[in-house]
CSV table of C-alpha atoms in Angstrom, one decimal:
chain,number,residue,atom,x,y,z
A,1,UNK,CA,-6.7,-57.6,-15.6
A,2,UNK,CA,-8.9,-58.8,-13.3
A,3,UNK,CA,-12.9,-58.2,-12.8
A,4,UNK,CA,-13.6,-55.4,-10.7
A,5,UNK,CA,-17.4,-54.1,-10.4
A,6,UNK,CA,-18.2,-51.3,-12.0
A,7,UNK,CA,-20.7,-50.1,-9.4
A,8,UNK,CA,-17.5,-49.8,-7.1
A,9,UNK,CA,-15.2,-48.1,-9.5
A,10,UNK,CA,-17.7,-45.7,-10.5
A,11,UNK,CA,-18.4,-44.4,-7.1
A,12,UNK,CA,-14.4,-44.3,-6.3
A,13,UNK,CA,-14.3,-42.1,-9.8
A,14,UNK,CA,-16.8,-39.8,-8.6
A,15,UNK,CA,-14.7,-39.0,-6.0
A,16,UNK,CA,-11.3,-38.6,-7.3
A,17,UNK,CA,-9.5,-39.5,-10.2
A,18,UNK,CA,-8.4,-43.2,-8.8
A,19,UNK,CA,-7.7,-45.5,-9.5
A,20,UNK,CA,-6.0,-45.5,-13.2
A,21,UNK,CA,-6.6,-48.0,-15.3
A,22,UNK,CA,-2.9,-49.1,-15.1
A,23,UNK,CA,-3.2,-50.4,-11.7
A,24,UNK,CA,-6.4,-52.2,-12.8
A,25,UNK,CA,-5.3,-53.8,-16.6
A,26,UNK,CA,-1.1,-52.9,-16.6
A,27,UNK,CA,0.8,-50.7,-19.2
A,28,UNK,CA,-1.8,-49.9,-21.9
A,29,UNK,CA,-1.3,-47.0,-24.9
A,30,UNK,CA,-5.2,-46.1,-25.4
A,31,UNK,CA,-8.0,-46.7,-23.1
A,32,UNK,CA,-11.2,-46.9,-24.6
A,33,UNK,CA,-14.5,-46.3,-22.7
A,34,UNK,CA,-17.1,-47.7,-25.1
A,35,UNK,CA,-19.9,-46.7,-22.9
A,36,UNK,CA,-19.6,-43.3,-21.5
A,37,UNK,CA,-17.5,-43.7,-18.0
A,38,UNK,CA,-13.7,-43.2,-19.2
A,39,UNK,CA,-11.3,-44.1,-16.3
A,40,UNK,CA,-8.5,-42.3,-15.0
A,41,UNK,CA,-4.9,-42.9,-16.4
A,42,UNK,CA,-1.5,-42.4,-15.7
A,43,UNK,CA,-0.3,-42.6,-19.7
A,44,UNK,CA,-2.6,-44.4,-21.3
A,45,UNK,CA,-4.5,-41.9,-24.1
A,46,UNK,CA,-8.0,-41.9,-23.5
A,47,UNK,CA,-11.1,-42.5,-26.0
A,48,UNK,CA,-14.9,-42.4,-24.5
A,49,UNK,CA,-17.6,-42.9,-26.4
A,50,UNK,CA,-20.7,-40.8,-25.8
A,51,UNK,CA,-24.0,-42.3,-27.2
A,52,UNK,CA,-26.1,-39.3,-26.6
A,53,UNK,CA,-26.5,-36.9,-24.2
A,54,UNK,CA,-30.5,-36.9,-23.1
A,55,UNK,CA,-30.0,-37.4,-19.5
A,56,UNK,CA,-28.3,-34.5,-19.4
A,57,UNK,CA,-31.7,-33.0,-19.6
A,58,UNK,CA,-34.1,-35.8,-17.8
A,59,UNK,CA,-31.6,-37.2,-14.9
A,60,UNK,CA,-34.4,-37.6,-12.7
A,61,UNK,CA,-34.8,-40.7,-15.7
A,62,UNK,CA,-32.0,-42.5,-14.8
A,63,UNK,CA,-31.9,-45.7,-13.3
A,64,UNK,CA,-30.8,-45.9,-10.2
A,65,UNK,CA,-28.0,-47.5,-10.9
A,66,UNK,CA,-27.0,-44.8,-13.7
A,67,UNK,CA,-27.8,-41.8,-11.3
A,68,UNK,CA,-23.8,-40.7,-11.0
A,69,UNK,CA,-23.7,-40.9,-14.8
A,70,UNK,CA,-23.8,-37.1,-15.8
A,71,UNK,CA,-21.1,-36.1,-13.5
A,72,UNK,CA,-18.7,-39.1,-14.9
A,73,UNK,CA,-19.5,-37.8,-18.3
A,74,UNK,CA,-18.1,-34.7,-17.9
A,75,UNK,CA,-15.1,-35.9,-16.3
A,76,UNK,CA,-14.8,-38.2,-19.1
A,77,UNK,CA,-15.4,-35.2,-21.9
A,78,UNK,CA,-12.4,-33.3,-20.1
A,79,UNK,CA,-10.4,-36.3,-19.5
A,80,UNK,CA,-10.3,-37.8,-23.0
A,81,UNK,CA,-7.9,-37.3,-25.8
A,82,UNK,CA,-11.2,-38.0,-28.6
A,83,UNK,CA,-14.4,-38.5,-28.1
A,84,UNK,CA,-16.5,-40.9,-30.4
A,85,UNK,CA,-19.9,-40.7,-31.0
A,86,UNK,CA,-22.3,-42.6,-32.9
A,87,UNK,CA,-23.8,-39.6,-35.3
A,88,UNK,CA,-22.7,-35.9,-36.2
A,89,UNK,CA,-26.1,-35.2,-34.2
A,90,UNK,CA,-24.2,-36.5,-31.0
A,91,UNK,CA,-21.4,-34.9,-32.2
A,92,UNK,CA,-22.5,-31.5,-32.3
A,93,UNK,CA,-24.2,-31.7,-28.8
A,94,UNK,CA,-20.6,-32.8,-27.4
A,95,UNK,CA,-19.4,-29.3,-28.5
A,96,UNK,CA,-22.3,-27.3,-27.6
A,97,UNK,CA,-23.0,-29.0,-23.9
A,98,UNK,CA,-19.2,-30.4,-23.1
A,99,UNK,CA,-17.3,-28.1,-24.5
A,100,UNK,CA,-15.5,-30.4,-26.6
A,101,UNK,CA,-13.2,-29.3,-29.8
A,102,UNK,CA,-14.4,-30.6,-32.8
A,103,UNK,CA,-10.9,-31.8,-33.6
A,104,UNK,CA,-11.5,-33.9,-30.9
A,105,UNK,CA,-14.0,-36.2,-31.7
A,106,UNK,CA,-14.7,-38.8,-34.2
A,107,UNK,CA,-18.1,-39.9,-35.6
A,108,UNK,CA,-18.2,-43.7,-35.2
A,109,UNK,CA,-21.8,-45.2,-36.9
A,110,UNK,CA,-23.4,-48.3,-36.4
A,111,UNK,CA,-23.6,-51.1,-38.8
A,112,UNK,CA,-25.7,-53.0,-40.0
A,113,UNK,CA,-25.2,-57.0,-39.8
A,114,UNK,CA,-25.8,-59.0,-43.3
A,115,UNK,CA,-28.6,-61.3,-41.7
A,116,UNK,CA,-30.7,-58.2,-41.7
A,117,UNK,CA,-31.0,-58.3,-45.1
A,118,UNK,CA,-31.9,-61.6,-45.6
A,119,UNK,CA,-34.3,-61.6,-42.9
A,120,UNK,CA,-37.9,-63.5,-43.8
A,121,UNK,CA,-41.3,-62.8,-42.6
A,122,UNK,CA,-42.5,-65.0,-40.0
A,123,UNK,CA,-43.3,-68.4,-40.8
A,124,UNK,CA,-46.9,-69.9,-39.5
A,125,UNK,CA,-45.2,-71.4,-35.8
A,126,UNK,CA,-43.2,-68.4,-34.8
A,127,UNK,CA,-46.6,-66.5,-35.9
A,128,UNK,CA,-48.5,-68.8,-33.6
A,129,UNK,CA,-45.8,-69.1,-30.7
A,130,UNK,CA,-45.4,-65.2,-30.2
A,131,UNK,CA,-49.3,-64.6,-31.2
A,132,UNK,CA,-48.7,-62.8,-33.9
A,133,UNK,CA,-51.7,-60.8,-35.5
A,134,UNK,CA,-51.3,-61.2,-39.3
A,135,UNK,CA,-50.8,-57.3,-39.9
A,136,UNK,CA,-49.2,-55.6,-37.5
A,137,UNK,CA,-47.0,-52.0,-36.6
A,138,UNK,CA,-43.8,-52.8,-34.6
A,139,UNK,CA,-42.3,-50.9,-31.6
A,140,UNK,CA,-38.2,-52.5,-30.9
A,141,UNK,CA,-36.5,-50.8,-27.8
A,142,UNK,CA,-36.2,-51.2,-24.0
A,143,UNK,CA,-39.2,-49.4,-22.2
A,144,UNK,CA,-37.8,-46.1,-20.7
A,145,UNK,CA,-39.3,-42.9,-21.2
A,146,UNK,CA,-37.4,-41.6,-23.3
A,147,UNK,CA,-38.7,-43.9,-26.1
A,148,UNK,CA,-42.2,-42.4,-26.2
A,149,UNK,CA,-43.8,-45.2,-25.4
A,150,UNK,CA,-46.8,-43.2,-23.7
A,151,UNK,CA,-46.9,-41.0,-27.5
A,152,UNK,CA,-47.1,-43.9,-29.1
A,153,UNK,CA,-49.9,-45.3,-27.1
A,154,UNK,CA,-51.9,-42.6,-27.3
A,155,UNK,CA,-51.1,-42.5,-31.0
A,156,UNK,CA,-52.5,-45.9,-31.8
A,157,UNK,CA,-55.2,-45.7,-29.3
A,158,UNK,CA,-56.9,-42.5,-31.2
A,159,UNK,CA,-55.7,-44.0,-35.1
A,160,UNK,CA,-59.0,-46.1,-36.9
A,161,UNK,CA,-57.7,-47.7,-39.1
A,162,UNK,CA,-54.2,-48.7,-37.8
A,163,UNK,CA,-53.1,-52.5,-37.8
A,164,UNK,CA,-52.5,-54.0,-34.2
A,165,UNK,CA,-49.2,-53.1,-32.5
A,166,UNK,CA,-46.6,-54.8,-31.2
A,167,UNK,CA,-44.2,-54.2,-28.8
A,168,UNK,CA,-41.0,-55.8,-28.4
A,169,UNK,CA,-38.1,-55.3,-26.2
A,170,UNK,CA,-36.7,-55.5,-22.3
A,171,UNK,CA,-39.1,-54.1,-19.8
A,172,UNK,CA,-36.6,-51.2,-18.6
A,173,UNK,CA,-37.1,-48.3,-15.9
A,174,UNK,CA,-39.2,-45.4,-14.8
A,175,UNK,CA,-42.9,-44.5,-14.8
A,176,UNK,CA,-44.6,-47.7,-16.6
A,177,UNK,CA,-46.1,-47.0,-20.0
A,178,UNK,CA,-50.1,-47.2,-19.8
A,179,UNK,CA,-51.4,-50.8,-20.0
A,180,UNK,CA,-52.7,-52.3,-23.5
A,181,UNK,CA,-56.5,-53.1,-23.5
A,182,UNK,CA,-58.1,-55.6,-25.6
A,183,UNK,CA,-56.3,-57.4,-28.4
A,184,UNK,CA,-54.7,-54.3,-30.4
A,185,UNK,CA,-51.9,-54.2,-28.2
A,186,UNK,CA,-49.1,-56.7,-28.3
A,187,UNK,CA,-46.0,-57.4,-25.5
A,188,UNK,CA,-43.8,-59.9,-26.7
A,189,UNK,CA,-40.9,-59.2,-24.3
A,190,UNK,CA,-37.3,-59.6,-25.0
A,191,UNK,CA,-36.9,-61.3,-28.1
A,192,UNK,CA,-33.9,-63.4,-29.7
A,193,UNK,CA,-31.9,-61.9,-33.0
A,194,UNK,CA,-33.4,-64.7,-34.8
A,195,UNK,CA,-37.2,-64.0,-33.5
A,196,UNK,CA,-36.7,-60.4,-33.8
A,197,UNK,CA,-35.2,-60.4,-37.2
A,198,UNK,CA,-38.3,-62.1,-38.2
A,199,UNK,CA,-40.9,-60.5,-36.4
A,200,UNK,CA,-39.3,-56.9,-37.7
A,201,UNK,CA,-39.1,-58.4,-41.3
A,202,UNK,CA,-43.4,-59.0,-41.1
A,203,UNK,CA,-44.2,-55.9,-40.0
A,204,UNK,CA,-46.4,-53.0,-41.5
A,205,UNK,CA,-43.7,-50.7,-40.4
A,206,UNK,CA,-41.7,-49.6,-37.8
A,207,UNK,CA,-42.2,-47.1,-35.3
A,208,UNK,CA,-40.0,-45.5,-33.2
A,209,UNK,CA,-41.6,-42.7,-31.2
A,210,UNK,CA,-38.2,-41.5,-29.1
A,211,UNK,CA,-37.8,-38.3,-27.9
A,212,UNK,CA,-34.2,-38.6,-27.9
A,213,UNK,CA,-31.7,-40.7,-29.5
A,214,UNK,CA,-28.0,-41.1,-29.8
A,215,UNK,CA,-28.2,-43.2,-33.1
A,216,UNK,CA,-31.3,-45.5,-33.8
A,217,UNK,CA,-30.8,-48.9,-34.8
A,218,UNK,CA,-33.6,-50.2,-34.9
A,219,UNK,CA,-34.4,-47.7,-38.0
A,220,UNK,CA,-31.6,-49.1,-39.9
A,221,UNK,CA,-32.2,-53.1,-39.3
A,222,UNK,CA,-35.6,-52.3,-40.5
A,223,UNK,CA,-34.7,-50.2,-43.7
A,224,UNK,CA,-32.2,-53.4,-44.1
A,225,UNK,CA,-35.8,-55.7,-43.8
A,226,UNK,CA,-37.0,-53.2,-46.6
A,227,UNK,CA,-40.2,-52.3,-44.5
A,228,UNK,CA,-41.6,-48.9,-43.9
A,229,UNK,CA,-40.5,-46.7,-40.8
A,230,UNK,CA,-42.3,-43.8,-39.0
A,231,UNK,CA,-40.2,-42.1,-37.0
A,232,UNK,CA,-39.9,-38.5,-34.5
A,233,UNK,CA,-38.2,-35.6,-35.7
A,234,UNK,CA,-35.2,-36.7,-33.4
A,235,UNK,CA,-32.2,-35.0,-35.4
A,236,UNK,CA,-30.0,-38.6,-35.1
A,237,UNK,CA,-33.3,-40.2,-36.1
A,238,UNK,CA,-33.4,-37.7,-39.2
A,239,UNK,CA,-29.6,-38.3,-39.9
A,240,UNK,CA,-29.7,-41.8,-39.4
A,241,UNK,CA,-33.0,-42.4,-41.9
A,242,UNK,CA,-31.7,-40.5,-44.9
A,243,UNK,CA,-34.9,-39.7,-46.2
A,244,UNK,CA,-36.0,-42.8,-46.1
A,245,UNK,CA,-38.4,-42.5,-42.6
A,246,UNK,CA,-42.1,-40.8,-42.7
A,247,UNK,CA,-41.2,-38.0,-39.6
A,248,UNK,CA,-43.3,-36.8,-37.2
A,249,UNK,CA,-42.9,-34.2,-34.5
A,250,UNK,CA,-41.2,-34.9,-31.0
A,251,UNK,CA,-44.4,-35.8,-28.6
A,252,UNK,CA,-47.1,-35.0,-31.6
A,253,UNK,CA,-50.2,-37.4,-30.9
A,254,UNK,CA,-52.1,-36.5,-33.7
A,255,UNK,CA,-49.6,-36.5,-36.4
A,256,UNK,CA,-48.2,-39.6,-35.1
A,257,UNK,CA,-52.1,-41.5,-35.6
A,258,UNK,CA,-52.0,-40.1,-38.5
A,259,UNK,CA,-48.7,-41.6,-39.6
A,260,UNK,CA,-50.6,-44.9,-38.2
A,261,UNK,CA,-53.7,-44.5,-39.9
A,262,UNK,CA,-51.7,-44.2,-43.5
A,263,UNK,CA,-49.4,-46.7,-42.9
A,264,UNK,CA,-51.1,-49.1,-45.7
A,265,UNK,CA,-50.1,-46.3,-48.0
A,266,UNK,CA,-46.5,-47.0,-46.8
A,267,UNK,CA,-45.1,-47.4,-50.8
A,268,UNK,CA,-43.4,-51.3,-51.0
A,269,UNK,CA,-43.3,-51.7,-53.6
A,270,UNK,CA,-39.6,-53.2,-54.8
A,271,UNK,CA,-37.9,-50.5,-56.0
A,272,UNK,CA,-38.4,-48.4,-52.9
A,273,UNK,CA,-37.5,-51.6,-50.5
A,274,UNK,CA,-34.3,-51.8,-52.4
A,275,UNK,CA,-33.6,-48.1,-51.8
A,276,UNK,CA,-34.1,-48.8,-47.8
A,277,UNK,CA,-31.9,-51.9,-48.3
A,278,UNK,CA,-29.2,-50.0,-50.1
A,279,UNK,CA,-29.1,-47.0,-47.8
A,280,UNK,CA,-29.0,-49.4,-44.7
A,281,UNK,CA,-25.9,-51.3,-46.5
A,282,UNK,CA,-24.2,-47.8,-46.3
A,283,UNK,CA,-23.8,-48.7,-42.1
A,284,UNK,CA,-21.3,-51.7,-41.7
A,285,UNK,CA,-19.5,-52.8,-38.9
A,286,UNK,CA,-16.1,-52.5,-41.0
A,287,UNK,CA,-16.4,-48.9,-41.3
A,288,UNK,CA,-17.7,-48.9,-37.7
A,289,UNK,CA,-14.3,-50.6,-36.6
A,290,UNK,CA,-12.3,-48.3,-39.0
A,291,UNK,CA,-13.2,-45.5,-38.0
A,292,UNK,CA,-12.7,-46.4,-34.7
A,293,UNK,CA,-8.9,-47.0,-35.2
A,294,UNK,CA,-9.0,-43.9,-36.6
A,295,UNK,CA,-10.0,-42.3,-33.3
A,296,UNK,CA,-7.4,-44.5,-31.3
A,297,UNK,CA,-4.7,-43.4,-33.5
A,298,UNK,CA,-5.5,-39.9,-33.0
A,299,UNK,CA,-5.9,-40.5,-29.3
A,300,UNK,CA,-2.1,-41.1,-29.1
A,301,UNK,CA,-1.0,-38.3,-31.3
């Protein structure tokens, strides 16, 4: 079909269920919504998937551009034939908040790709181009405030004996995330795979502060590096890690500086940076695709 902005179609959809995706793309059997906004059909069996559900609570977080998106959710939870999402965590807030029957949905997780595991340490230029300290914690993820960022600040500010952080990813939305002073604070900005496989692969650990997420990636390319991660209490997070993340409470400054003040005593040694590695090759983008069949076979049953 042809290109039609999405800006313009989501405003029509919030209005009334036109129009169907036939008219847009031609006779279709299953329609799938890969990023929460499911359009009307005539025939076509629907499949949304719902990464998580956290502006549900925060929609005053949106970006503007985003700020329709809870009403098109629901829609798209009624209209769907299945709903995917990317952890049971996810899963089990689709029945709770959407009303959605569990026969209905179809957990879809996130792989892992191979270069992750193979990823090496920065060599002495990237260190240099990117101003790399030599020891460093690592933040990945677009600023919004849902990541923590402003925890995690805090965190590192009040730790003594943490390494330098970095922080790496798109500048995002919302209320900005308090300034770095000094040298102890690190933006790199958006990062290519190849930079940011390395720069993940030298770190201390990782550190994801969120207060909510739908999956975490990050934490899995970084068990894949065979590095350290501290992580919230998120229940995705939780699921996601398999035991293999030091968790802190949801919004805890103290606990998290703590977490940052230990971090040396992160064991990696070999054996446990083959058990991150092994547990991360548990999430591939084969079973990813499979299971998605799965959920586009059901769609049409």
């Amino acid at each position: 079909g042809l290109p039609v902005p999405a800006r313009l179609l989501r405003a029509l959809w919030l209005r009334a269920p036109v129009p169907p995706v036939e008219l847009l793309v031609g006779r279709t059997d299953v329609v799938h919504a890969t990023n929460f906004v499911l359009p009307p059909s005539i025939r076509a069996a629907g499949v949304v998937t719902v990464h998580d559900l956290a502006f549900l609570d925060r929609p005053d977080e949106l970006s503007p551009a985003e700020r329709g998106l809870p009403e098109l959710v629901r829609a798209a939870a009624r209209r769907a034939a299945v709903v995917c999402t990317p952890t049971t965590a996810v899963a089990r807030q689709v029945v709770q908040r959407l009303g959605v029957r569990d026969d209905r949905i179809v957990v879809t997780p996130l792989g892992v790709d191979p270069a992750w595991f193979v990823a090496a340490p920065p060599s002495g230029d990237v260190r240099r181009r990117l101003a790399l300290p030599r020891e460093y914690v690592l933040f990945v993820g677009t600023a919004q405030p849902r990541k923590g960022l402003d925890v995690l600040l805090a965190a590192h500010a009040a730790a003594r004996q943490a390494p330098p952080l970095v922080l790496s990813g798109a500048a995002g939305w919302g209320r900005p995330s308090p300034e770095p002073a000094g040298e102890r604070v690190l933006r790199t900005g958006y990062l290519a795979e190849v930079d940011l496989r390395r720069v993940v692969a030298g770190a201390a650990a990782l550190v994801l502060p969120s207060r909510d997420e739908g999956f975490g990636l990050p934490v899995l390319e970084a068990l894949a590096c065979g590095i350290p991660v501290i992580a919230t209490d998120a229940p995705a997070l939780v699921e996601v890690a398999g035991g293999h993340a030091q968790h802190v409470p949801v919004g805890d400054v103290d606990a998290l500086a703590h977490a940052l003040d230990t971090v040396a005593d992160a064991a990696r040694d070999a054996g446990t940076a083959a058990a991150r590695r092994a547990h991360a090759s548990e999430f591939t983008w084969g079973a990813c695709a499979e299971s998605t069949v799965d959920a586009y076979r059901l769609a049409v049953s």
